[in-house]
Coordinates of C-alpha atoms and ligand atoms in Angstrom, one line a residue:
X1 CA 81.6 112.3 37.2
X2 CA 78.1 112.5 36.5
X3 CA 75.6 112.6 39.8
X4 CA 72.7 110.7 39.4
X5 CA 69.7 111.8 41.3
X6 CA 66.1 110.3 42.0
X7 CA 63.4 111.1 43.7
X8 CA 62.0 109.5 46.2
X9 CA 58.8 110.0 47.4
X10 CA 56.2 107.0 47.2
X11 CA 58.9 103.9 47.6
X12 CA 56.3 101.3 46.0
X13 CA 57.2 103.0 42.9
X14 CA 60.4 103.5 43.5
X15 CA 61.9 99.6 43.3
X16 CA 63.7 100.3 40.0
X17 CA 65.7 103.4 41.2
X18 CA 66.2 101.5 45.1
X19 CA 68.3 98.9 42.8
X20 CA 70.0 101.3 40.7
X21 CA 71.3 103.0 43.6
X22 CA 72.2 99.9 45.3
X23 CA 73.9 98.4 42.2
X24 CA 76.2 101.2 42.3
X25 CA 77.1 100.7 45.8
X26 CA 77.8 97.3 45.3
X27 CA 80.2 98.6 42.1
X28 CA 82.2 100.7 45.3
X29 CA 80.7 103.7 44.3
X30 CA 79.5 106.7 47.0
X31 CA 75.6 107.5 46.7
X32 CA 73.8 109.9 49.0
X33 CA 70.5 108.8 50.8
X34 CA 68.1 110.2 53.6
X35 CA 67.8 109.2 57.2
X36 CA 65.6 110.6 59.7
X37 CA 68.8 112.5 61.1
X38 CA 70.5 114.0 58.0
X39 CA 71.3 112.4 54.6
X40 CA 74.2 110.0 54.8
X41 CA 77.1 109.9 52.0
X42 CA 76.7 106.2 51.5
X43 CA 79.7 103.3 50.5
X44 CA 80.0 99.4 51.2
X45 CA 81.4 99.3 54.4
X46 CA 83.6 95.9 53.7
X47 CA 85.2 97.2 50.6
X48 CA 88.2 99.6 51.6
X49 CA 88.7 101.0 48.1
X50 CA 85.1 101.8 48.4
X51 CA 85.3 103.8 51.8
X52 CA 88.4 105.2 51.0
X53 CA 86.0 107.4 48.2
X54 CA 84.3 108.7 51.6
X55 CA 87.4 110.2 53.0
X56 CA 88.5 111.9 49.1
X57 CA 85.1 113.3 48.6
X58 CA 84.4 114.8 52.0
X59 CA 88.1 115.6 52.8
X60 CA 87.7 114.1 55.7
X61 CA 90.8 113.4 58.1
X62 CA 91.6 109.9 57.8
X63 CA 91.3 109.7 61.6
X64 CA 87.7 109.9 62.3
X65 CA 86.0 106.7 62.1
X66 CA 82.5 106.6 60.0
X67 CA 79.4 105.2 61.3
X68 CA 78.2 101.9 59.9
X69 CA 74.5 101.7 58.7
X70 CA 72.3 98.1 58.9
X71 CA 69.1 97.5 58.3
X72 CA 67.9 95.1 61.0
X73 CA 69.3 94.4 64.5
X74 CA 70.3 91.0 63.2
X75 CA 72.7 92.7 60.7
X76 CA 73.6 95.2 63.8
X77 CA 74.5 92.4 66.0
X78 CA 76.6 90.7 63.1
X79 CA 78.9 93.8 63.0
X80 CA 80.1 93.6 66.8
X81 CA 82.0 91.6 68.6
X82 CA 80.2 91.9 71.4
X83 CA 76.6 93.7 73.3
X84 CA 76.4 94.3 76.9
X85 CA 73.1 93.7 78.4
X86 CA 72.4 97.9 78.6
X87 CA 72.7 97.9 74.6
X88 CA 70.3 95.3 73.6
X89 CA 67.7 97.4 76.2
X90 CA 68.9 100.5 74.0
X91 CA 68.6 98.6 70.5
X92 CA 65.1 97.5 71.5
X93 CA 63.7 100.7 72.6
X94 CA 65.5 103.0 70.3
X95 CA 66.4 101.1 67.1
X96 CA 65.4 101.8 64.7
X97 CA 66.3 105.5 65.5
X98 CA 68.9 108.5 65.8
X99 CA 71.0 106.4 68.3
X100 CA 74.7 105.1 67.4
X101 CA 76.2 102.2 69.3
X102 CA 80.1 102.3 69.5
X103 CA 80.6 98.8 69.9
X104 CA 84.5 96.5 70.0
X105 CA 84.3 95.6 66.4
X106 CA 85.0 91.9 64.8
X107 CA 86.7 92.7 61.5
X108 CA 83.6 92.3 59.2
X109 CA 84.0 96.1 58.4
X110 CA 87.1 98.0 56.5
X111 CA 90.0 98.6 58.7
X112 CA 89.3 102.4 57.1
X113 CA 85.5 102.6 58.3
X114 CA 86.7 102.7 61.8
X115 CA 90.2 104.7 61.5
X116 CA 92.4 101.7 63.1
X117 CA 90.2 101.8 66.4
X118 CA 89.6 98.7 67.8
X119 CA 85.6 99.6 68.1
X120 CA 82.8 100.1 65.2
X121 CA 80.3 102.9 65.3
X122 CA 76.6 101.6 64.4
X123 CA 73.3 102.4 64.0
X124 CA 69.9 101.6 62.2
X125 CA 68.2 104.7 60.4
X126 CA 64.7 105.4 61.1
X127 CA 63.9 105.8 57.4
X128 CA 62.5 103.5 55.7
X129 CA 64.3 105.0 51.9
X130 CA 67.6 103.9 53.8
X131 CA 66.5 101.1 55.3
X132 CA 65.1 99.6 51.1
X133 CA 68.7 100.9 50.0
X134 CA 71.0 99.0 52.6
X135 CA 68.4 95.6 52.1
X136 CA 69.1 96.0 48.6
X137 CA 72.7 96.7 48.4
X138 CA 72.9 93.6 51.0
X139 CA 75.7 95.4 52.8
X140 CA 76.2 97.3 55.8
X141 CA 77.2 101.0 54.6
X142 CA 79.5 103.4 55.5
X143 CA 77.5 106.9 55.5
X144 CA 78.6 110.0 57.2
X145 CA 77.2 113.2 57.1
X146 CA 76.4 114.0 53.6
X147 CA 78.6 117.2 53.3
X148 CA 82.4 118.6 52.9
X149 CA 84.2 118.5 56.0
X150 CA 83.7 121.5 58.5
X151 CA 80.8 122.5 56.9
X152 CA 76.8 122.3 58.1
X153 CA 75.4 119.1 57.9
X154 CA 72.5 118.4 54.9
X155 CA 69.4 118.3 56.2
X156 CA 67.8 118.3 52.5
X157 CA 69.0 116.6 49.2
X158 CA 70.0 120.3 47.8
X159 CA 72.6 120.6 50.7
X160 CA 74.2 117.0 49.6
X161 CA 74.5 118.4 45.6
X162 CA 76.0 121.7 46.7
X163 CA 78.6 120.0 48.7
X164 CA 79.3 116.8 46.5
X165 CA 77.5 116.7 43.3
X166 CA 80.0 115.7 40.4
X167 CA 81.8 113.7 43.0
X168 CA 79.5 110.8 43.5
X169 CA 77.2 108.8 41.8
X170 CA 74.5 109.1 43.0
X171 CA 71.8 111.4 45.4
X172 CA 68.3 109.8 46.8
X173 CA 66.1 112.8 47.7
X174 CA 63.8 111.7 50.2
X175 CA 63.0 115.4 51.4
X176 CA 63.8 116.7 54.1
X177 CA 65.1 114.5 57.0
X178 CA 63.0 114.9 60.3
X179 CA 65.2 115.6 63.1
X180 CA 67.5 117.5 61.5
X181 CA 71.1 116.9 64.1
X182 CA 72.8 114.0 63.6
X183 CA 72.5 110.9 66.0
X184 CA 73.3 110.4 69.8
X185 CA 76.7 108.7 69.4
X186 CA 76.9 106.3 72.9
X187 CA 80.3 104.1 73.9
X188 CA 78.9 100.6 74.9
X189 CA 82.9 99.3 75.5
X190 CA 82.4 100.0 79.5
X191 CA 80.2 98.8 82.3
X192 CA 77.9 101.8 81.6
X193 CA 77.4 104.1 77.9
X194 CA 79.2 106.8 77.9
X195 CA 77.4 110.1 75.9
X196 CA 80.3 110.7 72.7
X197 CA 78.1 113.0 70.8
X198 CA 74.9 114.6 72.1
X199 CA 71.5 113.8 69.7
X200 CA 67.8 113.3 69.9
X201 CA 68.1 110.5 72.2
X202 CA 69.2 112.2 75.9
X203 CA 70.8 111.3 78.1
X204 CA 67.7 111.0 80.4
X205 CA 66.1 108.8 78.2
X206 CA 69.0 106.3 77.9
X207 CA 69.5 106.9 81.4
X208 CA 65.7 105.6 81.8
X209 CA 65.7 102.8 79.8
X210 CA 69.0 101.0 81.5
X211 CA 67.7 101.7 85.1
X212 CA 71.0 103.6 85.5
X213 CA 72.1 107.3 85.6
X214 CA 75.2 107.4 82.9
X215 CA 78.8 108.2 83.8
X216 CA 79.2 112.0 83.9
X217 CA 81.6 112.8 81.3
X218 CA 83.1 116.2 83.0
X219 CA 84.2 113.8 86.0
X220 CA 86.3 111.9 83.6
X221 CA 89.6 113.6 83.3
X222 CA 90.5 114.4 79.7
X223 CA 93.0 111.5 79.2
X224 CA 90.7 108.7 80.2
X225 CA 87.5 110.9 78.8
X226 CA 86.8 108.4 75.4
X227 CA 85.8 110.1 72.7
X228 CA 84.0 110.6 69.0
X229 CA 87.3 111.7 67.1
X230 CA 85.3 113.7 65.1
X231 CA 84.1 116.1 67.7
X232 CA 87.7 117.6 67.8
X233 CA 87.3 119.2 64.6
X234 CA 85.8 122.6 63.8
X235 CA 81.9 122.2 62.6
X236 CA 79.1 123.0 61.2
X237 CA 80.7 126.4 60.0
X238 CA 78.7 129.1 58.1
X239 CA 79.9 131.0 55.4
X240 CA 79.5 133.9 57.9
X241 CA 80.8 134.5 61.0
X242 CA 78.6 133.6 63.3
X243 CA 78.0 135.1 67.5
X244 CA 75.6 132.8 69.3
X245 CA 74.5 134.9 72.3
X246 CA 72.6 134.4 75.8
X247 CA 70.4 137.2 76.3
X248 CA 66.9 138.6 76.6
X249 CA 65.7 139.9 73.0
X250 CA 66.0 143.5 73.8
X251 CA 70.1 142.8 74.8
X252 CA 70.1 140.8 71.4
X253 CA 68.5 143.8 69.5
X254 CA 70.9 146.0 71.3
X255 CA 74.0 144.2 70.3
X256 CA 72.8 144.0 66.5
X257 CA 72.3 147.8 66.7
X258 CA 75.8 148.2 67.7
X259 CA 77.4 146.0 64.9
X260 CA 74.8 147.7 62.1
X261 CA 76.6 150.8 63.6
X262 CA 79.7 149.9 62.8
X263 CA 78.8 149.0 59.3
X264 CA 78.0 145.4 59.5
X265 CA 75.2 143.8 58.4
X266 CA 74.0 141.6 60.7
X267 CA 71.5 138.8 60.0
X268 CA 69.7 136.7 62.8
X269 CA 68.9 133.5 63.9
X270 CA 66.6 132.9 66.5
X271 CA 63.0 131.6 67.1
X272 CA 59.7 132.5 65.9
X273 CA 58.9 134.2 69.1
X274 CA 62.1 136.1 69.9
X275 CA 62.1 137.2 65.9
X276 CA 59.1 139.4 66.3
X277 CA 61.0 141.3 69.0
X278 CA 63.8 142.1 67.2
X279 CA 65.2 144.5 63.3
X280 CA 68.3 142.9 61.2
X281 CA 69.2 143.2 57.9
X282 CA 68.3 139.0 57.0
X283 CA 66.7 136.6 59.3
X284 CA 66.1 133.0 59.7
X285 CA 63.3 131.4 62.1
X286 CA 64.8 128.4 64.0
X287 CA 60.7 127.7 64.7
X288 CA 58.8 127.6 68.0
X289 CA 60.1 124.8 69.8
X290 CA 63.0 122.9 70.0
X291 CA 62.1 120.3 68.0
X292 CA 61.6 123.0 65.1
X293 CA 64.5 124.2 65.9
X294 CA 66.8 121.1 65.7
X295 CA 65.2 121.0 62.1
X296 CA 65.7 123.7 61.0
X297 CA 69.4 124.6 62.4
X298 CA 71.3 123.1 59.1
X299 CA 69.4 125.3 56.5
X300 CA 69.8 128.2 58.9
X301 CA 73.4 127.6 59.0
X302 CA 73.7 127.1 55.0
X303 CA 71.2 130.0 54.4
X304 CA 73.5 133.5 54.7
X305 CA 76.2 133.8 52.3
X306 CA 78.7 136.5 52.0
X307 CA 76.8 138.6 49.8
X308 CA 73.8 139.2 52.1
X309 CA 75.5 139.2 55.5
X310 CA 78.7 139.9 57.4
X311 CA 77.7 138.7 61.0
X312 CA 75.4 136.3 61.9
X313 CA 73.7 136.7 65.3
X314 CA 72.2 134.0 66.6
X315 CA 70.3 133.3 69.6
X316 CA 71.2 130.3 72.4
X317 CA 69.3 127.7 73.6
X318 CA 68.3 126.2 77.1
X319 CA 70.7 123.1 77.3
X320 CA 68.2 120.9 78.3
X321 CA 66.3 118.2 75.9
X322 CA 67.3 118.4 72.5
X323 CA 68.6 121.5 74.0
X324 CA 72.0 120.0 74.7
X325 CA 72.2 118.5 71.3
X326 CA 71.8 121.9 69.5
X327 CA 74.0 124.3 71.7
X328 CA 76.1 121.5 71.2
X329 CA 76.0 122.5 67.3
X330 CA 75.5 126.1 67.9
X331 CA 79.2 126.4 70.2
X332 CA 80.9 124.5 66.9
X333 CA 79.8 126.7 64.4
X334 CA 79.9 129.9 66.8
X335 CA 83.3 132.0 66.1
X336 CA 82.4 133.7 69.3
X337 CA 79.8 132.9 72.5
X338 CA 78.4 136.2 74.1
X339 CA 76.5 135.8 77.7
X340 CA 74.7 138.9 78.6
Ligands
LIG401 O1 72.9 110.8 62.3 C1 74.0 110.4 62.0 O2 74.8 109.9 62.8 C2 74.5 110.7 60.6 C3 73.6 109.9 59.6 C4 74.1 110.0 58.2 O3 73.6 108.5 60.1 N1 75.9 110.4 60.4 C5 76.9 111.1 61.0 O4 78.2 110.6 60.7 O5 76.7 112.1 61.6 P1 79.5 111.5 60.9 O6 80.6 110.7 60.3 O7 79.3 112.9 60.4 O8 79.7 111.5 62.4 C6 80.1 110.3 63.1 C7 80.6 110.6 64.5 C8 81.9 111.3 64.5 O9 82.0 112.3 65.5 C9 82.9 110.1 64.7 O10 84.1 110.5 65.3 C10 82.0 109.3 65.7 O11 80.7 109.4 65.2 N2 82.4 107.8 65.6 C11 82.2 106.9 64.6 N3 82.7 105.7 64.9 C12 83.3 105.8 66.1 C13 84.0 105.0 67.0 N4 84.3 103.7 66.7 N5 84.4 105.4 68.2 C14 84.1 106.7 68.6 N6 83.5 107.6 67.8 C15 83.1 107.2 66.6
LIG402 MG1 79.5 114.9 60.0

């Protein structure tokens, strides 16, 4: 299939290729487009046939349900069953944004976009290409993570081709997205959220905004723990092998000595500051703050191939913040987690 892509980069001149795009989704056919988070593989969310292409392309497991896309909080609300009083403070502080709202669902989606659970992932993307697209298509879209399954996330139009191109119909660059994980996925089906999937909205800022601290998950045992299905399945993965390791930079330069000793070689990850400390065969600046670094971490991840590295070392993260979000990340794609 041939992959149609356009650039987007001034959207008052983009109209004509906004209603291409949509056109195509309204055929039931997959296009790519940018949010703020990472780009979204795009489909009509009421049209099975149509999300059942998600699932092929990606080779995704049937059982993880997709997140469903609107473009207002009108549309939002006309997707759930039912809002408690916490989400609408959420929806009006954080939407649009990189927040997901797991809501009981009322049947306007495909029984496929939410995997035969009786709730509906949604969210509205802070970007204003998406937000033209899904007011153009006049549907609520289906859009997971823009890659194949298990792999890093696309945090630039380049990452959706490698993965999909000649799959789909169509890719929107927008650039690169801005925040660069994926959004905070939050259960709203209880008397308080309940943190599914760490993102750039914490849990002290939701906690905040509802007046409320959250349930702590770890006092949930596993059974009754509810969960994002898609967080049982191995992520983010690098080409490489990848050790993400606690330590001070000398006990990371230490540690890459002894691998480049054994005839590895070892290519690292770590910030702008540590990087001056330390020698490696390749290396990749996650930037100088967390922010950066949330950015960033997807490229980084997609960057060493098997020809230029066998071990990836990368550095760990203080788990607070955005913190939490990208160790989160990190501990997927990590064959291995070293504390010194
Ligand atoms: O930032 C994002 O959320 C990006 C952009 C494209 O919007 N999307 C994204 O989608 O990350 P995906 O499919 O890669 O991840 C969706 C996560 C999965 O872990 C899935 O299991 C969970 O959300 N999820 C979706 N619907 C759910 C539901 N009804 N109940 C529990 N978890 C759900
Ligand atoms: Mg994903």
């Amino acid at each position: 299939m041939h992959t149609k892509q356009w650039t987007i980069d001034d959207l008052e001149h983009h109209k004509e290729d906004i209603a291409e795009a949509a056109a195509l989704l309204q055929a039931g056919e997959l296009v790519v487009f940018p949010t703020e988070t990472v780009y979204g593989l795009g489909a009509d969310a009421t049209n099975e046939q149509a999300v059942a292409k998600i699932f092929a392309a990606k080779g995704r497991p049937q059982d993880n349900p997709l997140i469903v896309h609107a473009a207002s909080k009108e549309q939002l609300r006309s997707l759930a069953a039912y809002l408690p009083d916490y989400a609408e403070k959420l929806i009006d502080r954080f939407s649009p944004g990189p927040l997901t709202y797991v809501l009981p669902e009322n049947g306007r989606c495909a029984r496929n976009v939410t995997a035969g659970l009786q709730t509906v992932g949604i969210r509205i993307p802070d970007h204003p290409a998406a937000i033209a697209l899904i007011k153009a298509a006049g549907l609520p879209l289906a859009a997971p993570s823009a890659n194949i399954s298990g792999k890093p996330s696309p945090t630039a139009a380049s990452h959706a081709a490698e993965d999909l191109a000649g799959k789909i119909a169509g890719i929107l660059d927008g650039g690169p997205t801005g925040v660069g994980v994926e959004s905070t996925v939050i259960d709203c089906t209880g008397d308080l959220p309940v943190i599914l999937r760490p993102g750039a909205v914490t849990e002290e800022m939701i906690a905040e905004t509802i007046g409320q601290r959250l349930a702590s998950t770890d006092a949930l045992s596993e059974t009754e723990k509810p969960k994002a299905p898609g967080m049982k399945y191995r992520h983010y993965a690098p080409e490489v092998p990848l050790w993400l390791v606690n330590g001070k930079p000398g006990q990371l330069q230490e540690l890459i000595s002894q691998q480049q000793k054994q005839g590895l070689r070892v290519a690292v990850m770590a910030s702008s500051g540590t990087l001056t400390e330390l020698h490696a065969d390749g290396q990749f600046s996650l930037g100088g703050n967390l922010q950066e670094t949330a950015a960033h971490l997807y490229d980084g991840l997609r960057r060493f191939e098997a020809g230029d590295a066998d071990l990836i070392i990368c550095e760990a993260f203080p788990e607070t913040g955005l913190g939490v979000a990208i160790m989160n990340r990190l501990k997927k794609a990590a064959s291995k987690y070293i504390e010194l």
